[in-house]
């Protein structure tokens, strides 16, 4: 039985992935490196330091740039983003809250960035928030979702995770959670490890209403 719902943030609640990608690309471009968007999307869910390390290791970049790239990425995003929640997100949160279903967010983003974007309609419903700053191991490790389940006081097997990324799905499943995926940044062919895939938030909302009514 599902007793709680845990959401990823970027690409699930908020339409931010293209802005995040551009912020990364501009940060790396200073050092003459072009970051491929598809490769970045495949890494979604990792912490920002882990993402930077991935590209440094794979493309033999100077290790000393790591901290500067991370800081530049955060600054780039803060200066240039068109933040917005996906349609139906507030409806979903309102519905779950009225049904007394505990809600959490688990993200590979920094706590500062997430808290900056959480509006009252979202934050008032939250029972737990786990960011990259709160764990030792980011996605695809199970720690982020296990931490959220622990904060909710609910067994991970009774938690439903909503994801949009390959590594996020792997994190959720390895934690023992049930997992739905949204096709916001990647097609269903990349999301096959999820228990069910949805092509829109509207269809996800319909499914959640069926589950909890």
mmCIF file of C-alpha atoms in Angstrom, residues 8 17 40-47 51 107-109 132 138-140 144 163 165 167-168:
data_model
loop_
_atom_site.group_PDB
_atom_site.id
_atom_site.type_symbol
_atom_site.label_atom_id
_atom_site.label_comp_id
_atom_site.label_asym_id
_atom_site.label_seq_id
_atom_site.Cartn_x
_atom_site.Cartn_y
_atom_site.Cartn_z
ATOM 1 C CA UNK A 8 11.982 15.009 -7.544
ATOM 2 C CA UNK A 17 16.088 21.576 -16.953
ATOM 3 C CA UNK A 40 23.905 16.105 -18.863
ATOM 4 C CA UNK A 41 20.268 14.962 -18.838
ATOM 5 C CA UNK A 42 21.478 11.400 -18.304
ATOM 6 C CA UNK A 43 23.263 12.599 -15.156
ATOM 7 C CA UNK A 44 20.264 14.465 -13.755
ATOM 8 C CA UNK A 45 19.820 13.751 -10.075
ATOM 9 C CA UNK A 46 23.508 13.771 -9.234
ATOM 10 C CA UNK A 47 24.778 16.537 -6.999
ATOM 11 C CA UNK A 51 28.266 16.247 -12.178
ATOM 12 C CA UNK A 107 16.541 16.649 -5.268
ATOM 13 C CA UNK A 108 20.128 16.729 -6.438
ATOM 14 C CA UNK A 109 20.042 20.536 -6.313
ATOM 15 C CA UNK A 132 22.290 17.287 -2.311
ATOM 16 C CA UNK A 138 23.464 11.583 -4.284
ATOM 17 C CA UNK A 139 21.383 9.765 -6.901
ATOM 18 C CA UNK A 140 21.638 7.015 -8.197
ATOM 19 C CA UNK A 144 18.386 10.360 -0.812
ATOM 20 C CA UNK A 163 10.868 11.046 -11.204
ATOM 21 C CA UNK A 165 15.516 10.976 -14.789
ATOM 22 C CA UNK A 167 19.516 8.079 -12.144
ATOM 23 C CA UNK A 168 16.561 9.224 -10.072
#
